[in-house]
Structures are given as C-alpha cells and as structure tokens.
Tab-separated table of C-alpha atoms in Angstrom:
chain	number	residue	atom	x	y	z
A	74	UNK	CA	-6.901	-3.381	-15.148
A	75	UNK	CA	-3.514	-4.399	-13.485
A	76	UNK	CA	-4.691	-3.380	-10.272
A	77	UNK	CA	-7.526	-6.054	-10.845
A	78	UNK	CA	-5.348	-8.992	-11.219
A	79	UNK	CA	-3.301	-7.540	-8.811
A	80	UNK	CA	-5.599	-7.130	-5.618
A	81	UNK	CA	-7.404	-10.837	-7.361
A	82	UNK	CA	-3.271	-12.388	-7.086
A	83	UNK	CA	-3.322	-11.149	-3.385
A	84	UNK	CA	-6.724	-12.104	-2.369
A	85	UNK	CA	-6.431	-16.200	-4.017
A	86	UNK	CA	-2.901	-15.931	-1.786
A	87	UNK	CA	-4.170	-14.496	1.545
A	88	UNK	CA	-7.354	-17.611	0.743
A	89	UNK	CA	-4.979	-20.358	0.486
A	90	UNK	CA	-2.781	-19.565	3.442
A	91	UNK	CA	-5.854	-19.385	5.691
A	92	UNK	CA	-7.425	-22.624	4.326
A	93	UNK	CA	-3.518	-24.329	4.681
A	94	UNK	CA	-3.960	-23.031	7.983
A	95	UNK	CA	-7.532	-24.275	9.238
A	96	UNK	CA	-7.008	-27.003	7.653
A	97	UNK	CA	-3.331	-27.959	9.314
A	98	UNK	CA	-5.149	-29.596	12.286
A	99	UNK	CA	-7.380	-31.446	10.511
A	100	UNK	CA	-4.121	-32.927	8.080
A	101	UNK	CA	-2.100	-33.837	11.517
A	102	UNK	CA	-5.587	-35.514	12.414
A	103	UNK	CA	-6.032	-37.721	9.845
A	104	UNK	CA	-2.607	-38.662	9.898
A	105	UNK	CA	-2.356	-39.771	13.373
A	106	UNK	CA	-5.877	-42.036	12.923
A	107	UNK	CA	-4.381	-43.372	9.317
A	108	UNK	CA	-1.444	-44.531	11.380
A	109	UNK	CA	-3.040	-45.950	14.051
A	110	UNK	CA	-5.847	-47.985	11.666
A	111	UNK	CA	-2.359	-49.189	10.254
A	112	UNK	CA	-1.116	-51.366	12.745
A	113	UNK	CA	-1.973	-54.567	13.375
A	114	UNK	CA	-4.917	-55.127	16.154
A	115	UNK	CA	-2.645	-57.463	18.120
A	116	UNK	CA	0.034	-55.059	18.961
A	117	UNK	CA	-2.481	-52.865	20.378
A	118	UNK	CA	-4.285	-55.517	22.253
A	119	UNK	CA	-0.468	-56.318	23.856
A	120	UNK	CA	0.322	-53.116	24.686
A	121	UNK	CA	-2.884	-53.045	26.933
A	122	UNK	CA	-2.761	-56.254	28.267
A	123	UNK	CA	0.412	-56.914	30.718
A	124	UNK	CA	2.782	-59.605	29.738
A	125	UNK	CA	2.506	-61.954	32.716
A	126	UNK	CA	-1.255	-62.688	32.082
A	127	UNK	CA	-1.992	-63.245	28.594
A	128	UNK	CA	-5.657	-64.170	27.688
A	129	UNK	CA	-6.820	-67.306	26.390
A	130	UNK	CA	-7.538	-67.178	22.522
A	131	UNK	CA	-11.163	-66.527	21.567
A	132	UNK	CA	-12.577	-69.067	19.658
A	133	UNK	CA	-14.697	-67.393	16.417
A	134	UNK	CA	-17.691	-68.135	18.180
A	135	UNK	CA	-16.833	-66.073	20.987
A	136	UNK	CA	-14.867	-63.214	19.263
A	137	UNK	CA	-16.546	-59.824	19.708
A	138	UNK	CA	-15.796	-58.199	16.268
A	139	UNK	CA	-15.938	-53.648	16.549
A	140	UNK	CA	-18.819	-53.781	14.063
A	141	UNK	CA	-20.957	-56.997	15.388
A	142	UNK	CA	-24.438	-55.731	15.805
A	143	UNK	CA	-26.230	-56.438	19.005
A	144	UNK	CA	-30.223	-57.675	19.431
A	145	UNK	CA	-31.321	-54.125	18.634
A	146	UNK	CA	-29.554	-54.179	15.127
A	147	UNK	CA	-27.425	-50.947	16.084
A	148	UNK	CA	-23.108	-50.343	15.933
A	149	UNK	CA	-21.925	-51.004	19.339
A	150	UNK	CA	-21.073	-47.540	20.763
A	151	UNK	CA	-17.677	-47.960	21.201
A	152	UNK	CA	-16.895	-48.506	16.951
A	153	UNK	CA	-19.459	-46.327	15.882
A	154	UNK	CA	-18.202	-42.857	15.965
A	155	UNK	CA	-14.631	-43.867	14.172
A	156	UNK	CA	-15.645	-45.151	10.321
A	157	UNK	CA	-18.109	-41.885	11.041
A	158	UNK	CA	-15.352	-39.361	11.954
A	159	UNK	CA	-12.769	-40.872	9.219
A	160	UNK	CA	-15.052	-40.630	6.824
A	161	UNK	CA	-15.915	-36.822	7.780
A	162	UNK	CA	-11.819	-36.004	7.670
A	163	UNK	CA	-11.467	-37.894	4.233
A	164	UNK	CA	-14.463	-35.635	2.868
A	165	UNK	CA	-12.710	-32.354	4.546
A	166	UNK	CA	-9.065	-33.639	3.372
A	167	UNK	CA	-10.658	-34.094	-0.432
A	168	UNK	CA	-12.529	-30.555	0.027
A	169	UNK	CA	-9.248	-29.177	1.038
A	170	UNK	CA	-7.400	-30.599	-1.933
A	171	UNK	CA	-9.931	-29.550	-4.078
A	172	UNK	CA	-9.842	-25.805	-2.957
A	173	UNK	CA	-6.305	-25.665	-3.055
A	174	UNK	CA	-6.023	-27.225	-6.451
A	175	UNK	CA	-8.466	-24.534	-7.278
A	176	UNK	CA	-6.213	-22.029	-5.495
A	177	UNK	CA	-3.407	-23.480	-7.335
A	178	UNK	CA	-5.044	-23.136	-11.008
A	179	UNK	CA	-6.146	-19.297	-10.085
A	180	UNK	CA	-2.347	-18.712	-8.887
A	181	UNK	CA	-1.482	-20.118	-12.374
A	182	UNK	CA	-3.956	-17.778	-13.883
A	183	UNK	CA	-3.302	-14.844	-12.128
A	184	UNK	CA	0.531	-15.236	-12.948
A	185	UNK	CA	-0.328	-15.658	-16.655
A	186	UNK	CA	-1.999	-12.622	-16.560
A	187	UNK	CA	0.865	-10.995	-14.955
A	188	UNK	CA	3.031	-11.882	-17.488
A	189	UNK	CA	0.243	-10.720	-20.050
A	190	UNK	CA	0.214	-7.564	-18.550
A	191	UNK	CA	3.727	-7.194	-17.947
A	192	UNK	CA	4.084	-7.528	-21.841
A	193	UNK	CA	1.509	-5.419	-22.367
A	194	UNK	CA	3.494	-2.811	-20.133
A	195	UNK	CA	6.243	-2.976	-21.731
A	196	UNK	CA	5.113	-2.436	-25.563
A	197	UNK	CA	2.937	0.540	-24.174
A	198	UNK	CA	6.188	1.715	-22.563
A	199	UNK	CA	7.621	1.134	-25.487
A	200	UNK	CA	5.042	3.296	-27.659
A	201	UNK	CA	4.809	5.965	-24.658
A	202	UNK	CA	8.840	6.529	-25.432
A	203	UNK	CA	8.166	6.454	-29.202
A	204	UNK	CA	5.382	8.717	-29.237
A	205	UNK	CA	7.453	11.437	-26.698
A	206	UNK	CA	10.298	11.143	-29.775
A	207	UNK	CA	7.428	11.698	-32.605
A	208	UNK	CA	6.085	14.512	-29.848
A	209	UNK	CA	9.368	16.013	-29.942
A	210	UNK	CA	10.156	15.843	-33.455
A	211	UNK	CA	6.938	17.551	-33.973
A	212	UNK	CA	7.160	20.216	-31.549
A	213	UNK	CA	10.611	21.333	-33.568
A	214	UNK	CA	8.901	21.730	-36.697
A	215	UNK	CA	6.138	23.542	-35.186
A	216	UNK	CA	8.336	25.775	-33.215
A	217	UNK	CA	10.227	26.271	-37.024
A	218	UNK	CA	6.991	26.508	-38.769
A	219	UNK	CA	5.821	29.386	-36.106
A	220	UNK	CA	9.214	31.432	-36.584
A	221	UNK	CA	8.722	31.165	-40.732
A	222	UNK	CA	5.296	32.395	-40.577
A	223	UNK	CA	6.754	35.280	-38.430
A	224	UNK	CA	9.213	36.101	-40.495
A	225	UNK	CA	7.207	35.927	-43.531
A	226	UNK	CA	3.995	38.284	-41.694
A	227	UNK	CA	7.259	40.519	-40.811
A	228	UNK	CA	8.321	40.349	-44.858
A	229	UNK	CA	4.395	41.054	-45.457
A	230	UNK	CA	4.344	44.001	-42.815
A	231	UNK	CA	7.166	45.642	-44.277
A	232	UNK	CA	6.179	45.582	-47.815
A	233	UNK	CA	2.595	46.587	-46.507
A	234	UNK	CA	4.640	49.996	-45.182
A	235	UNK	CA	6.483	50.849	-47.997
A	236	UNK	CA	3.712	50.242	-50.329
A	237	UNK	CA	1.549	52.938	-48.237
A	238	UNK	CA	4.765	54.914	-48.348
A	239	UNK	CA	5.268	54.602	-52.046
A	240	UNK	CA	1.391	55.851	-52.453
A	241	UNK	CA	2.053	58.767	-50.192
A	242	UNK	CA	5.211	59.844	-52.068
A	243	UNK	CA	3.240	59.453	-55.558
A	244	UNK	CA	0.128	61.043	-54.467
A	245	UNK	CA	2.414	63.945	-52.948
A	246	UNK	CA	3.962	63.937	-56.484
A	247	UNK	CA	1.080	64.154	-58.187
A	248	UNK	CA	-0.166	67.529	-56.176
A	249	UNK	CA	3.063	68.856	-56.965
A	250	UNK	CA	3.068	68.059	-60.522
A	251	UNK	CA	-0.561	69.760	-61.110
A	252	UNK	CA	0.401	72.416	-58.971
A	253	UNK	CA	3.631	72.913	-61.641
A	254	UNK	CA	1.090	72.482	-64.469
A	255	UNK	CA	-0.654	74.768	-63.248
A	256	UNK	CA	1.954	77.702	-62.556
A	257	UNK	CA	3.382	76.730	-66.029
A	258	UNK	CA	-0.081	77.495	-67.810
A	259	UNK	CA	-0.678	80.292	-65.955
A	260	UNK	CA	2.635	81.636	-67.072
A	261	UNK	CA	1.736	80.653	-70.567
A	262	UNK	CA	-1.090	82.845	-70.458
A	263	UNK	CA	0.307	85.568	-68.897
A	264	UNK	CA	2.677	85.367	-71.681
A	265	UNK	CA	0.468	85.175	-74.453
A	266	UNK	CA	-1.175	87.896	-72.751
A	267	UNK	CA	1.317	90.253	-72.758
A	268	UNK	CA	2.897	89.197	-76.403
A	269	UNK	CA	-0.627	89.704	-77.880
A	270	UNK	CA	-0.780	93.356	-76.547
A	271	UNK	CA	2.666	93.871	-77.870
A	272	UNK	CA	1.968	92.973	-81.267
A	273	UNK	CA	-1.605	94.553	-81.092
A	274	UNK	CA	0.460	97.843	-80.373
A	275	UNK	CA	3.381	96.993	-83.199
A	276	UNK	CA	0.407	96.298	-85.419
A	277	UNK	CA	-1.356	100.142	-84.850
A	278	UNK	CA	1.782	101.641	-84.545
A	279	UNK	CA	1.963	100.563	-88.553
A	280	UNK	CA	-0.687	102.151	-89.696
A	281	UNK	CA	-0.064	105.446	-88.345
A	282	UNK	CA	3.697	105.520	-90.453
C-alpha cells in the first residue's frame, strides 16, 4: 500500500510541473495583453503618431470605434481576433488554476496519507520489536521446556533399566531359590531314606535278642 501513495505522490508532482510548464507561456501571454488593454488608448495612439503632426480631433460622428460594425453586420477584421483570443487565454488561465488547485488538493491528500502511513509504520514497527521480545521470551522457555522433558525421558530411561534389571536379578533369584528347594528336599528324602532303613534294621535286630 505505501508504494501506492507513493508512485500516486510522484505521479500528481511530475503532472503539475509539466502543466506549470506548458502553461508558463500562456501566463507571460496573458500578462503582456492584460497590460497592454490597461493603458489608456491615447498613449498608444501618440506613440504612433509623430509629435510634429498631430491629427485633428474626430468628432463622434466620425470616430471609428474597434467594434463598429460595417454594412455587412460583421467585427471589422482588425478587432475581431483580440476579445476572441483573450477570452481563449482567460478559459486556459481558469483551466490551469483549476488543475493545479486540483493538483494542490491531491498533494494535500497524498501527504495526509503519508503521514497516515508513516504512523501506521511506526506502531507496526513498534509491534514488529514487541513481538521479536515475546518471540524471544518464548523461545527461552521452549528451549527450557525441551531440556526438562529430556531430563525427565533420561529419569524415565533410567528407571526403565533398573526396573528390567531388578526383574532379571529376581527372576535369577527365583531359579536359584527352587533349585535350593529342590536340593534341600531331595536331601530330605535321601535322609528319610536312609533313617527309615536304619530303624527298619534296629527294629529286626530286636526281635532276634
């Protein structure tokens, strides 16, 4: 968006200074016909005339006005083209106004909108910076959340190892204790065995004394 208003700033710029331009001729123009139309008609008629020969007064009979009309009803050619071409440079001059008081207002707008997105700029600065401290903030207690959950896996792992081991040593355990039951009732037996053929022999050696 701020390259928008920023190629639209630079465009309504590059328009005004080329309609200034064009229309610099036309401005010297109309100033040079404004200042003529402002003198009085007898100056000019004594600066053509020479000064040893001045001409008799006209009488109003006689007096050719610039926009007398002649048998035909028609502007004499020599008046004609001048209310015709001022009026032409007034309407350009006004049309030039307009389009730089046009230019003007979208200058005004554009540098509104600068300043709008200037501010806007600077808050999302602003929140960029604040989010890369939040970001940062965050990534610490992620990186510390990570290394507990290691640790606690590791804890986990280990107590995962020595349980297995614990079941190995009691299972070994348990062999060996059947495997002493085992002797220890076979001994028994052998035992009873051999004490029940003693007294079976004590008992018939008695009868025979």
């Amino acid at each position: 968006m701020s390259t928008s208003w920023h190629n639209e700033y630079l465009s309504a710029l590059a328009t005004r200074d080329k309609t200034e331009h064009q229309n610099k001729t036309l401005y010297e123009a109309y100033t040079t016909l404004a200042s003529r139309k402002s003198q009085p008609s007898t100056q000019s008629h004594a600066k053509d005339e020479p000064a040893t020969s001045p001409a008799p007064p006209l009488s109003p009979s006689n007096r050719v006005m610039p926009w007398s009309r002649t048998g035909a009803g028609s502007p004499t050619p020599a008046s004609a083209p001048a209310p015709t071409l001022a009026a032409r440079w007034q309407e350009e001059l006004s049309e030039a106004q307009r389009r730089r008081a046009e230019l003007e207002s979208g200058l005004g707008a554009a540098k509104t909108e600068l300043e709008r997105e200037r501010t806007r700029a600077v808050v999302a600065e602003r929140r960029v910076t604040e989010l890369a401290i939040e970001n940062a903030g965050l990534t610490v207690k992620l990186r510390d959340r990570v290394e507990e959950l290691r640790a606690k896996a590791k804890l986990v792992q280990d107590v995962h190892d020595e349980s297995v081991a614990l079941n190995l040593q009691l299972n070994i355990s348990e062999e060996r204790n059947a495997k002493l039951e085992k002797e220890n009732k076979e001994l028994v037996d052998r035992w009873m065995a051999r004490m029940g053929k003693e007294a079976d022999a004590l008992n018939d050696a008695s009868k025979f004394s």
